[in-house]
XYZ file of C-alpha atoms in Angstrom:
386
model
C 81.594 -178.446 112.378
C 80.926 -174.743 114.739
C 82.262 -174.095 117.538
C 79.872 -175.106 120.122
C 79.143 -178.367 117.880
C 82.925 -178.483 118.774
C 82.384 -178.226 122.686
C 79.125 -180.063 122.597
C 81.567 -183.238 121.419
C 84.211 -182.658 123.815
C 81.759 -182.878 126.633
C 80.913 -185.700 124.908
C 83.503 -187.131 125.228
C 84.920 -186.664 128.482
C 81.861 -187.567 130.795
C 83.928 -189.552 132.011
C 87.074 -187.473 133.040
C 83.815 -185.168 134.275
C 82.239 -187.734 136.787
C 86.039 -188.426 138.140
C 86.339 -185.031 139.006
C 82.883 -184.352 140.021
C 84.116 -187.582 142.511
C 87.188 -185.668 143.411
C 85.331 -182.835 144.171
C 82.765 -184.664 146.787
C 85.477 -186.879 148.280
C 87.313 -183.934 149.609
C 86.244 -182.654 152.716
C 85.136 -179.018 152.618
C 82.687 -178.588 155.067
C 82.038 -175.629 157.667
C 85.128 -174.695 159.442
C 87.474 -177.499 158.116
C 90.306 -175.051 156.345
C 92.243 -177.756 154.855
C 89.625 -179.231 152.565
C 88.487 -175.483 151.455
C 91.869 -175.203 150.415
C 92.463 -178.185 148.832
C 89.548 -177.388 147.120
C 90.840 -174.304 146.048
C 93.928 -175.364 145.058
C 92.533 -178.582 142.721
C 90.004 -175.326 141.247
C 92.913 -173.097 140.934
C 95.364 -175.632 139.009
C 93.003 -175.916 136.166
C 91.979 -172.001 135.192
C 96.243 -172.339 135.188
C 96.503 -174.305 132.887
C 93.725 -172.384 131.096
C 95.312 -169.813 131.011
C 93.738 -168.194 133.652
C 95.923 -166.099 136.046
C 95.446 -166.495 139.965
C 94.772 -164.364 143.091
C 94.013 -165.687 146.744
C 92.259 -163.417 149.604
C 93.405 -166.001 152.624
C 91.831 -166.290 156.184
C 92.634 -167.681 159.090
C 89.221 -169.588 159.530
C 88.116 -171.584 155.620
C 89.832 -171.721 152.551
C 90.797 -169.550 150.286
C 88.394 -167.355 147.455
C 90.471 -167.980 144.219
C 89.880 -165.377 142.160
C 90.988 -166.245 137.936
C 91.168 -163.606 135.544
C 91.562 -164.554 131.731
C 91.408 -162.307 128.836
C 91.106 -157.840 128.570
C 89.300 -157.048 131.940
C 89.251 -153.459 131.012
C 86.133 -154.093 128.811
C 82.929 -155.710 129.818
C 84.077 -159.215 130.918
C 81.924 -161.980 131.941
C 81.522 -163.467 135.433
C 81.713 -167.799 136.447
C 81.108 -167.970 140.095
C 80.831 -170.717 142.985
C 81.298 -171.661 146.707
C 83.718 -175.342 147.007
C 82.443 -175.815 150.988
C 79.488 -177.644 151.292
C 77.341 -177.118 154.451
C 78.012 -180.835 156.481
C 80.642 -181.001 158.741
C 84.038 -182.408 158.841
C 84.315 -186.220 158.110
C 80.890 -186.330 156.234
C 82.454 -187.782 153.455
C 83.595 -190.613 154.281
C 80.450 -191.216 155.874
C 78.937 -190.923 152.768
C 81.265 -191.453 149.807
C 79.974 -190.608 146.257
C 78.137 -193.303 144.635
C 75.945 -193.462 141.667
C 72.917 -195.548 142.037
C 69.919 -194.951 138.912
C 71.331 -192.554 137.424
C 71.517 -190.332 140.628
C 75.310 -188.739 141.933
C 74.892 -189.168 145.771
C 77.613 -187.653 148.736
C 78.008 -184.533 150.800
C 77.669 -181.100 148.387
C 77.209 -183.241 144.827
C 74.162 -181.045 144.349
C 75.255 -178.061 146.681
C 77.652 -177.019 144.787
C 80.674 -179.308 144.404
C 78.564 -180.100 141.253
C 77.810 -176.958 140.187
C 81.534 -176.144 140.106
C 82.145 -179.146 138.552
C 79.935 -177.480 135.120
C 82.280 -174.274 135.830
C 85.327 -175.597 135.046
C 84.310 -178.379 132.578
C 82.816 -175.825 131.019
C 85.722 -173.545 130.634
C 87.736 -176.855 129.370
C 85.105 -176.936 126.393
C 85.814 -173.696 125.386
C 89.336 -174.663 125.417
C 89.332 -177.705 123.361
C 87.539 -175.584 120.362
C 89.325 -172.959 120.090
C 87.215 -170.293 122.125
C 89.445 -168.640 125.365
C 89.346 -165.237 123.938
C 86.319 -163.942 126.094
C 86.831 -161.489 129.089
C 86.478 -163.868 131.937
C 86.753 -163.557 135.916
C 86.516 -166.437 138.251
C 85.491 -166.199 141.753
C 84.746 -168.962 144.440
C 84.407 -168.819 147.939
C 85.191 -171.330 150.403
C 82.609 -170.351 153.587
C 79.431 -169.647 151.728
C 76.812 -172.164 153.783
C 77.871 -169.940 156.830
C 76.847 -166.795 155.250
C 80.660 -166.143 155.218
C 80.946 -166.105 159.073
C 83.986 -166.783 158.691
C 85.211 -164.036 155.497
C 84.489 -160.593 154.398
C 84.191 -162.815 150.070
C 80.508 -160.583 150.049
C 82.884 -157.535 150.664
C 85.956 -159.147 147.788
C 82.670 -160.473 145.548
C 81.512 -156.874 144.995
C 84.101 -155.506 144.597
C 85.806 -158.158 142.153
C 81.962 -157.320 140.116
C 82.691 -153.969 139.084
C 82.921 -153.544 135.042
C 81.530 -157.115 134.692
C 78.772 -157.276 132.132
C 76.929 -160.379 133.512
C 77.534 -163.515 135.795
C 76.560 -167.015 135.787
C 76.126 -168.347 139.689
C 76.452 -172.316 139.266
C 74.666 -173.357 142.147
C 72.423 -175.725 142.644
C 70.097 -176.421 139.773
C 66.735 -177.804 139.898
C 64.082 -180.674 138.342
C 62.354 -178.667 135.961
C 65.286 -177.428 134.743
C 64.076 -173.650 136.015
C 67.180 -170.962 136.192
C 67.157 -168.481 138.777
C 66.374 -164.411 138.132
C 65.288 -163.370 141.576
C 66.082 -164.513 144.961
C 65.172 -164.195 149.146
C 66.940 -162.351 151.392
C 67.600 -164.013 154.257
C 68.255 -162.168 158.506
C 69.220 -164.700 161.030
C 68.854 -163.446 164.401
C 69.496 -164.977 167.774
C 66.991 -164.468 170.689
C 68.382 -165.339 174.429
C 66.391 -164.646 177.305
C 67.209 -164.400 181.313
C 65.124 -165.649 184.096
C 65.907 -167.162 187.482
C 66.591 -170.356 188.660
C 66.019 -172.298 191.737
C 65.283 -175.918 192.698
C 61.596 -176.451 191.572
C 60.988 -179.288 194.852
C 61.878 -176.887 197.033
C 61.627 -173.616 195.925
C 60.083 -173.426 192.819
C 58.269 -170.031 193.340
C 61.032 -167.975 193.684
C 62.102 -169.347 189.686
C 62.026 -167.545 186.422
C 61.654 -170.439 183.571
C 64.012 -168.338 180.759
C 62.294 -171.669 178.186
C 58.572 -170.472 179.562
C 59.249 -166.712 177.894
C 60.930 -168.228 175.274
C 58.116 -170.543 174.261
C 55.685 -168.151 174.166
C 57.934 -165.383 171.587
C 58.814 -168.747 169.876
C 54.631 -168.662 168.705
C 54.739 -165.334 168.300
C 57.879 -165.538 166.409
C 56.149 -167.755 163.953
C 53.790 -166.654 163.582
C 54.993 -163.464 161.549
C 55.050 -165.877 158.419
C 53.204 -164.652 155.591
C 52.967 -166.531 152.595
C 51.060 -163.617 150.759
C 53.334 -161.143 151.343
C 56.320 -163.822 150.284
C 58.250 -163.962 153.982
C 58.698 -166.731 155.920
C 60.194 -167.307 159.304
C 61.850 -171.064 160.977
C 62.974 -170.662 164.980
C 65.979 -173.174 163.802
C 67.750 -174.360 167.375
C 67.074 -173.646 171.066
C 68.853 -174.492 173.348
C 68.523 -173.821 177.859
C 68.170 -174.995 181.111
C 70.910 -177.787 182.825
C 68.808 -180.528 184.558
C 65.142 -181.182 185.199
C 64.737 -180.481 188.456
C 65.687 -177.023 188.162
C 64.071 -173.386 186.531
C 66.014 -172.789 183.355
C 67.936 -169.178 184.162
C 68.656 -168.716 179.549
C 67.545 -169.733 176.965
C 68.487 -169.562 172.879
C 67.236 -169.655 169.836
C 68.291 -168.826 166.836
C 65.944 -167.667 163.772
C 66.079 -167.495 159.875
C 63.598 -164.958 158.258
C 63.624 -165.130 154.149
C 61.800 -161.742 152.693
C 61.928 -160.982 148.269
C 61.882 -156.973 148.793
C 64.517 -155.394 150.523
C 62.351 -152.746 151.782
C 60.068 -155.170 154.079
C 63.699 -156.290 156.042
C 62.773 -153.451 158.471
C 59.488 -154.011 158.499
C 59.590 -157.401 159.698
C 62.415 -156.691 161.828
C 60.566 -154.175 164.033
C 57.444 -157.113 164.135
C 60.692 -159.265 165.721
C 61.423 -156.308 167.807
C 58.002 -155.657 169.000
C 57.753 -160.000 170.238
C 61.318 -159.867 171.853
C 59.241 -156.366 173.639
C 56.475 -158.367 175.192
C 57.293 -159.987 178.739
C 55.248 -163.380 179.184
C 57.335 -164.688 182.602
C 57.774 -161.544 185.921
C 61.433 -160.390 186.044
C 62.494 -162.478 182.895
C 64.084 -160.539 180.016
C 65.431 -160.544 176.752
C 68.432 -159.873 174.238
C 67.393 -160.429 170.310
C 70.655 -159.400 168.560
C 71.855 -160.341 164.457
C 73.713 -163.057 163.028
C 74.895 -163.489 159.429
C 72.514 -163.791 156.046
C 72.165 -163.156 152.431
C 70.937 -159.732 150.695
C 68.114 -160.335 148.425
C 69.647 -160.866 144.784
C 66.715 -158.285 142.693
C 65.011 -159.701 139.729
C 67.276 -156.651 137.427
C 66.124 -156.776 133.875
C 69.080 -157.614 132.445
C 68.770 -160.856 134.670
C 65.642 -162.045 131.932
C 68.175 -161.080 129.380
C 70.113 -163.536 129.997
C 67.642 -166.145 130.402
C 66.157 -165.492 126.715
C 69.799 -166.343 126.149
C 69.801 -170.005 127.985
C 66.266 -170.068 126.547
C 67.577 -169.798 122.957
C 70.570 -171.957 123.457
C 68.161 -174.585 124.910
C 65.549 -174.651 122.054
C 68.750 -174.473 119.121
C 69.839 -177.781 121.623
C 66.945 -180.028 122.088
C 67.434 -178.987 125.909
C 64.781 -178.685 128.269
C 63.560 -175.076 127.741
C 64.932 -173.773 131.435
C 61.604 -170.791 132.655
C 62.564 -168.608 135.405
C 62.664 -169.169 138.744
C 61.780 -167.360 142.501
C 63.800 -168.957 144.524
C 63.841 -168.833 148.720
C 67.659 -169.670 149.371
C 70.217 -167.270 149.099
C 73.468 -167.357 147.516
C 76.223 -164.957 146.320
C 73.999 -163.591 143.289
C 73.408 -161.299 145.832
C 76.706 -159.515 145.586
C 77.269 -159.284 142.130
C 73.900 -157.674 141.372
C 74.731 -155.243 144.172
C 77.415 -154.570 142.096
C 74.662 -153.731 139.531
C 75.574 -157.068 136.692
C 73.224 -159.150 135.590
C 73.191 -162.332 137.009
C 71.518 -166.047 136.195
C 71.767 -168.154 139.156
C 70.955 -171.874 139.837
C 72.980 -173.177 136.433
C 74.904 -175.670 138.335
C 74.120 -179.434 138.309
C 69.951 -180.394 138.863
C 68.692 -182.385 141.465
C 66.746 -181.628 145.328
C 67.493 -182.200 148.828
C 70.057 -180.252 149.515
C 71.353 -179.627 152.563
C 70.034 -183.173 153.860
C 71.850 -186.617 153.546
C 69.265 -187.636 150.995
C 71.059 -184.774 148.727
C 70.648 -186.162 145.244
C 71.481 -184.471 141.902
C 71.100 -185.633 137.914
C 74.084 -187.691 136.323
C 72.662 -186.176 132.605
C 72.298 -182.871 133.930
C 76.183 -182.023 134.992
C 76.521 -183.034 131.060
C 73.961 -180.631 129.254
C 74.419 -177.606 131.937
C 77.871 -177.822 130.298
C 76.841 -178.117 127.350
C 74.202 -175.239 127.648
C 76.634 -172.700 129.641
C 78.717 -173.143 126.508
C 76.132 -172.264 124.242
C 75.491 -168.955 126.601
C 78.930 -168.272 126.645
C 79.102 -167.849 123.091
C 75.880 -166.609 122.399
C 76.962 -163.684 124.285
C 79.728 -163.299 122.285
C 77.390 -162.634 119.361
C 76.241 -159.755 120.474
């Protein structure tokens, strides 16, 4: 029996254990800003890694859980990075409202797809390889606790880039897709705020003295949304809006947060200039406008090495009778951008397959939990042969 067969056999024999770990993770409330849940997830993952012979380092923060860095083997040699995030996009209390459930082969619950299923695959793959007698390859695991809010609570991007120097490749266990594709490229994300400042008044007694910040913003929203150009592979969304006080007063203030997605790094200054031009226009007399950055993700470019990793994944799939993954350009950002900033070829979206992430309809295919763990075990073994 080959090492790969032994690893696959371990996964087949431990499906219930893998689902139990998945459920345990989804049950932990590690939503945005829930530090205690982030710490609990980090402690769970660190404990499993320690049992597999990893030494653990932590980077701690005031408002989120620790970044967990697990290391094993001789890292002076080119090593492999396995990475993911332990938080979910939801807020405190969501696991109680929507506990982990399985129905008709699909798992449901906050973060079941994005990306606690992926973290479960990461750890289970290492357990399977350990049981098969293959655990001496140089490896670094990086797990962060505030990816969903784009690391507003940490310096994780800098940590990831620094920790990636010297690696030969990286795998990010982000959300997988029902078409079985693997992500070789991701759009960047620029988030920004626009605020308008007008003048309030009583609209019954003194309407002509009012200067509506909302009316000014309404014109700008339409222009901002019209900057979407799918032929150039970028799109903008005005995602939140707030302003005004009561219906009978002209609104003196309005604020929106926007999200711009783009493929090429050189697009960002072009898009920024277009937004600045919109903000410089004045539709309502005396209303002023302020533009400033929020948070975002860098572009994950398609490095040549990404396609080489995809080819290995395709070989494993063909040999194992799995669906053969194709390449995917994904609109969502991920921390794969920061391993690539260190020049490390990265394959992303290697986690559990499903859809509707970031919504209450989020689901994940249960069988893909086991298949993707086998596929990753096969990939790591094949990389060791090269």
